[in-house]
Amino acid sequence: GPGKTHLLAATVNAAQPGPAWYFTLPDLLDRLRSSYRQDDYDVFFGDLCAVPLLALDEVDRANLTDWAGEKVYQLIEARYRHLAERASLFALNGDPRAMLSQDLGAPLAYLYSRMLDQRARLVRLAGPDVRPVAGKLWRSTGRENGDKA
């Protein structure tokens, strides 16, 4: 793709040492499910709602069950209520305006609607796939063999 994941990761890294988290939405939902078994759901979910910067990637790639949809709704609503103190970054493979016209289910429609809020900024990244170029740069550093920079 054009570098959405790289941009999210760079933003989270630039926010350090302050609290900032990055997840793909499918991975976040897996982590939430496992937190029930680890008996730390309430703490983890509370931290997700409160972290100053949360970056969610591949938002449109999650298979939302009823439970997952409810959790996405609760998370976005909790963060939305404190929009001035908690930045949320989202990456998806499409335009949320166009996706609102599709039958996505309530949680994703709710999320896309929040992305279009007047206080939000929608940034469209378009262009060729950067992976071939990034791969060449990576190989030129010698790191493909596990070398440290």
C-alpha positions as a LaTeX table, in Angstrom:
\begin{tabular}{lrrr}
\hline
Residue & $x$ (\AA) & $y$ (\AA) & $z$ (\AA) \\
\hline
Gly1 & 0.00 & 0.00 & 0.00 \\
Pro2 & 0.94 & 3.65 & 0.06 \\
Gly3 & 2.39 & 3.52 & 3.60 \\
Lys4 & $-0.56$ & 3.81 & 5.99 \\
Thr5 & 0.84 & 1.31 & 8.48 \\
His6 & 4.28 & 2.88 & 8.34 \\
Leu7 & 2.79 & 6.31 & 9.02 \\
Leu8 & 0.79 & 5.03 & 12.01 \\
Ala9 & 3.80 & 3.23 & 13.46 \\
Ala10 & 6.02 & 6.28 & 12.98 \\
Thr11 & 3.45 & 8.46 & 14.73 \\
Val12 & 3.25 & 6.10 & 17.69 \\
Asn13 & 7.05 & 5.90 & 17.87 \\
Ala14 & 7.35 & 9.70 & 17.72 \\
Ala15 & 4.96 & 9.98 & 20.68 \\
Gln16 & 7.38 & 8.06 & 22.91 \\
Pro17 & 8.16 & 8.14 & 25.78 \\
Gly18 & 4.51 & 9.09 & 26.31 \\
Pro19 & 1.89 & 6.38 & 26.25 \\
Ala20 & 0.91 & 5.50 & 22.70 \\
Trp21 & $-0.40$ & 2.18 & 21.40 \\
Tyr22 & $-0.67$ & 0.62 & 17.95 \\
Phe23 & $-2.85$ & $-2.36$ & 17.03 \\
Thr24 & $-4.51$ & $-3.72$ & 13.96 \\
Leu25 & $-8.20$ & $-3.97$ & 14.80 \\
Pro26 & $-8.22$ & $-7.77$ & 14.32 \\
Asp27 & $-5.20$ & $-8.10$ & 16.67 \\
Leu28 & $-6.79$ & $-5.78$ & 19.22 \\
Leu29 & $-9.94$ & $-7.89$ & 19.26 \\
Asp30 & $-7.81$ & $-11.03$ & 19.77 \\
Arg31 & $-6.03$ & $-9.31$ & 22.67 \\
Leu32 & $-9.35$ & $-8.31$ & 24.21 \\
Arg33 & $-10.61$ & $-11.89$ & 23.97 \\
Ser34 & $-7.44$ & $-13.24$ & 25.58 \\
Ser35 & $-7.67$ & $-10.66$ & 28.37 \\
Tyr36 & $-10.74$ & $-12.50$ & 29.65 \\
Arg37 & $-8.65$ & $-15.66$ & 30.10 \\
Gln38 & $-5.83$ & $-13.67$ & 31.69 \\
Asp39 & $-8.27$ & $-11.94$ & 34.03 \\
Asp40 & $-7.07$ & $-8.47$ & 33.04 \\
Tyr41 & $-9.90$ & $-7.38$ & 30.74 \\
Asp42 & $-11.08$ & $-4.45$ & 32.87 \\
Val43 & $-7.56$ & $-3.04$ & 33.28 \\
Phe44 & $-6.66$ & $-3.53$ & 29.61 \\
Phe45 & $-9.91$ & $-2.08$ & 28.29 \\
Gly46 & $-9.66$ & 0.85 & 30.68 \\
Asp47 & $-6.12$ & 1.53 & 29.46 \\
Leu48 & $-7.29$ & 1.37 & 25.83 \\
Cys49 & $-9.95$ & 3.94 & 26.56 \\
Ala50 & $-7.53$ & 6.24 & 28.39 \\
Val51 & $-4.23$ & 6.01 & 26.48 \\
Pro52 & $-3.41$ & 9.47 & 25.07 \\
Leu53 & $-2.71$ & 8.10 & 21.57 \\
Leu54 & $-4.30$ & 4.97 & 20.09 \\
Ala55 & $-3.59$ & 3.97 & 16.50 \\
Leu56 & $-5.86$ & 1.33 & 14.95 \\
Asp57 & $-4.83$ & $-0.12$ & 11.62 \\
Glu58 & $-6.77$ & $-2.32$ & 9.20 \\
Val59 & $-10.05$ & $-1.11$ & 10.66 \\
Asp60 & $-11.97$ & $-2.45$ & 7.68 \\
Arg61 & $-10.36$ & $-5.91$ & 7.89 \\
Ala62 & $-11.90$ & $-7.07$ & 11.15 \\
Asn63 & $-14.65$ & $-9.67$ & 11.13 \\
Leu64 & $-16.98$ & $-8.16$ & 13.68 \\
Thr65 & $-19.12$ & $-10.59$ & 15.60 \\
Asp66 & $-21.83$ & $-9.08$ & 17.76 \\
Trp67 & $-19.42$ & $-9.14$ & 20.72 \\
Ala68 & $-16.58$ & $-7.54$ & 18.74 \\
Gly69 & $-18.92$ & $-4.89$ & 17.36 \\
Glu70 & $-20.06$ & $-4.02$ & 20.86 \\
Lys71 & $-16.44$ & $-3.69$ & 22.05 \\
Val72 & $-15.50$ & $-1.48$ & 19.09 \\
Tyr73 & $-18.51$ & 0.71 & 19.82 \\
Gln74 & $-17.66$ & 0.96 & 23.54 \\
Leu75 & $-14.03$ & 1.79 & 22.82 \\
Ile76 & $-14.75$ & 4.46 & 20.22 \\
Glu77 & $-17.52$ & 6.00 & 22.32 \\
Ala78 & $-15.28$ & 6.18 & 25.41 \\
Arg79 & $-12.49$ & 7.82 & 23.43 \\
Tyr80 & $-14.89$ & 10.11 & 21.55 \\
Arg81 & $-16.28$ & 11.52 & 24.80 \\
His82 & $-12.73$ & 12.69 & 25.65 \\
Leu83 & $-11.68$ & 13.70 & 22.15 \\
Ala84 & $-9.66$ & 16.72 & 23.35 \\
Glu85 & $-7.39$ & 14.57 & 25.55 \\
Arg86 & $-7.23$ & 11.31 & 23.58 \\
Ala87 & $-6.11$ & 11.14 & 19.99 \\
Ser88 & $-7.31$ & 8.21 & 17.92 \\
Leu89 & $-5.76$ & 7.38 & 14.56 \\
Phe90 & $-7.43$ & 5.00 & 12.14 \\
Ala91 & $-6.19$ & 3.46 & 8.91 \\
Leu92 & $-8.40$ & 1.66 & 6.46 \\
Asn93 & $-8.39$ & 0.70 & 2.81 \\
Gly94 & $-11.09$ & 2.99 & 1.54 \\
Asp95 & $-12.94$ & 6.21 & 2.06 \\
Pro96 & $-15.16$ & 6.23 & 5.16 \\
Arg97 & $-17.67$ & 8.43 & 3.30 \\
Ala98 & $-18.15$ & 5.72 & 0.69 \\
Met99 & $-18.15$ & 2.97 & 3.29 \\
Leu100 & $-21.01$ & 4.60 & 5.18 \\
Ser101 & $-23.25$ & 3.86 & 2.20 \\
Gln102 & $-22.50$ & 0.14 & 2.50 \\
Asp103 & $-24.21$ & $-2.21$ & 4.92 \\
Leu104 & $-21.32$ & $-2.59$ & 7.36 \\
Gly105 & $-23.21$ & $-3.07$ & 10.55 \\
Ala106 & $-23.72$ & $-0.48$ & 13.26 \\
Pro107 & $-20.25$ & $-0.52$ & 14.91 \\
Leu108 & $-18.27$ & 0.23 & 11.75 \\
Ala109 & $-20.85$ & 2.74 & 10.54 \\
Tyr110 & $-20.55$ & 4.44 & 13.94 \\
Leu111 & $-16.76$ & 4.47 & 13.69 \\
Tyr112 & $-16.78$ & 5.85 & 10.14 \\
Ser113 & $-19.27$ & 8.51 & 11.20 \\
Arg114 & $-16.88$ & 9.58 & 13.98 \\
Met115 & $-14.04$ & 9.78 & 11.44 \\
Leu116 & $-16.06$ & 12.36 & 9.55 \\
Asp117 & $-16.73$ & 14.55 & 12.60 \\
Gln118 & $-15.90$ & 18.22 & 12.03 \\
Arg119 & $-13.21$ & 17.99 & 14.74 \\
Ala120 & $-11.50$ & 15.10 & 12.96 \\
Arg121 & $-9.03$ & 15.25 & 10.12 \\
Leu122 & $-9.35$ & 12.85 & 7.25 \\
Val123 & $-6.07$ & 12.25 & 5.44 \\
Arg124 & $-6.13$ & 10.29 & 2.20 \\
Leu125 & $-2.93$ & 8.48 & 1.28 \\
Ala126 & $-2.85$ & 7.50 & $-2.35$ \\
Gly127 & $-0.09$ & 6.28 & $-4.53$ \\
Pro128 & 1.77 & 3.21 & $-5.61$ \\
Asp129 & 2.64 & 0.33 & $-3.33$ \\
Val130 & 5.76 & 1.35 & $-1.39$ \\
Arg131 & 6.63 & $-2.21$ & $-0.37$ \\
Pro132 & 8.91 & $-2.96$ & $-3.35$ \\
Val133 & 10.94 & 0.21 & $-2.72$ \\
Ala134 & 10.94 & $-0.33$ & 1.04 \\
Gly135 & 12.18 & $-3.89$ & 0.52 \\
Lys136 & 15.07 & $-2.68$ & $-1.62$ \\
Leu137 & 16.02 & $-0.10$ & 1.01 \\
Trp138 & 15.79 & $-2.69$ & 3.76 \\
Arg139 & 18.01 & $-5.12$ & 1.88 \\
Ser140 & 20.56 & $-2.39$ & 1.19 \\
Thr141 & 21.03 & $-1.88$ & 4.95 \\
Gly142 & 21.90 & $-5.54$ & 5.52 \\
Arg143 & 19.10 & $-5.88$ & 8.08 \\
Glu144 & 17.34 & $-8.70$ & 6.24 \\
Asn145 & 19.82 & $-11.01$ & 7.96 \\
Gly146 & 18.89 & $-9.70$ & 11.39 \\
Asp147 & 21.71 & $-7.18$ & 11.60 \\
Lys148 & 21.15 & $-4.19$ & 13.86 \\
Ala149 & 21.30 & $-0.68$ & 12.45 \\
\hline
\end{tabular}
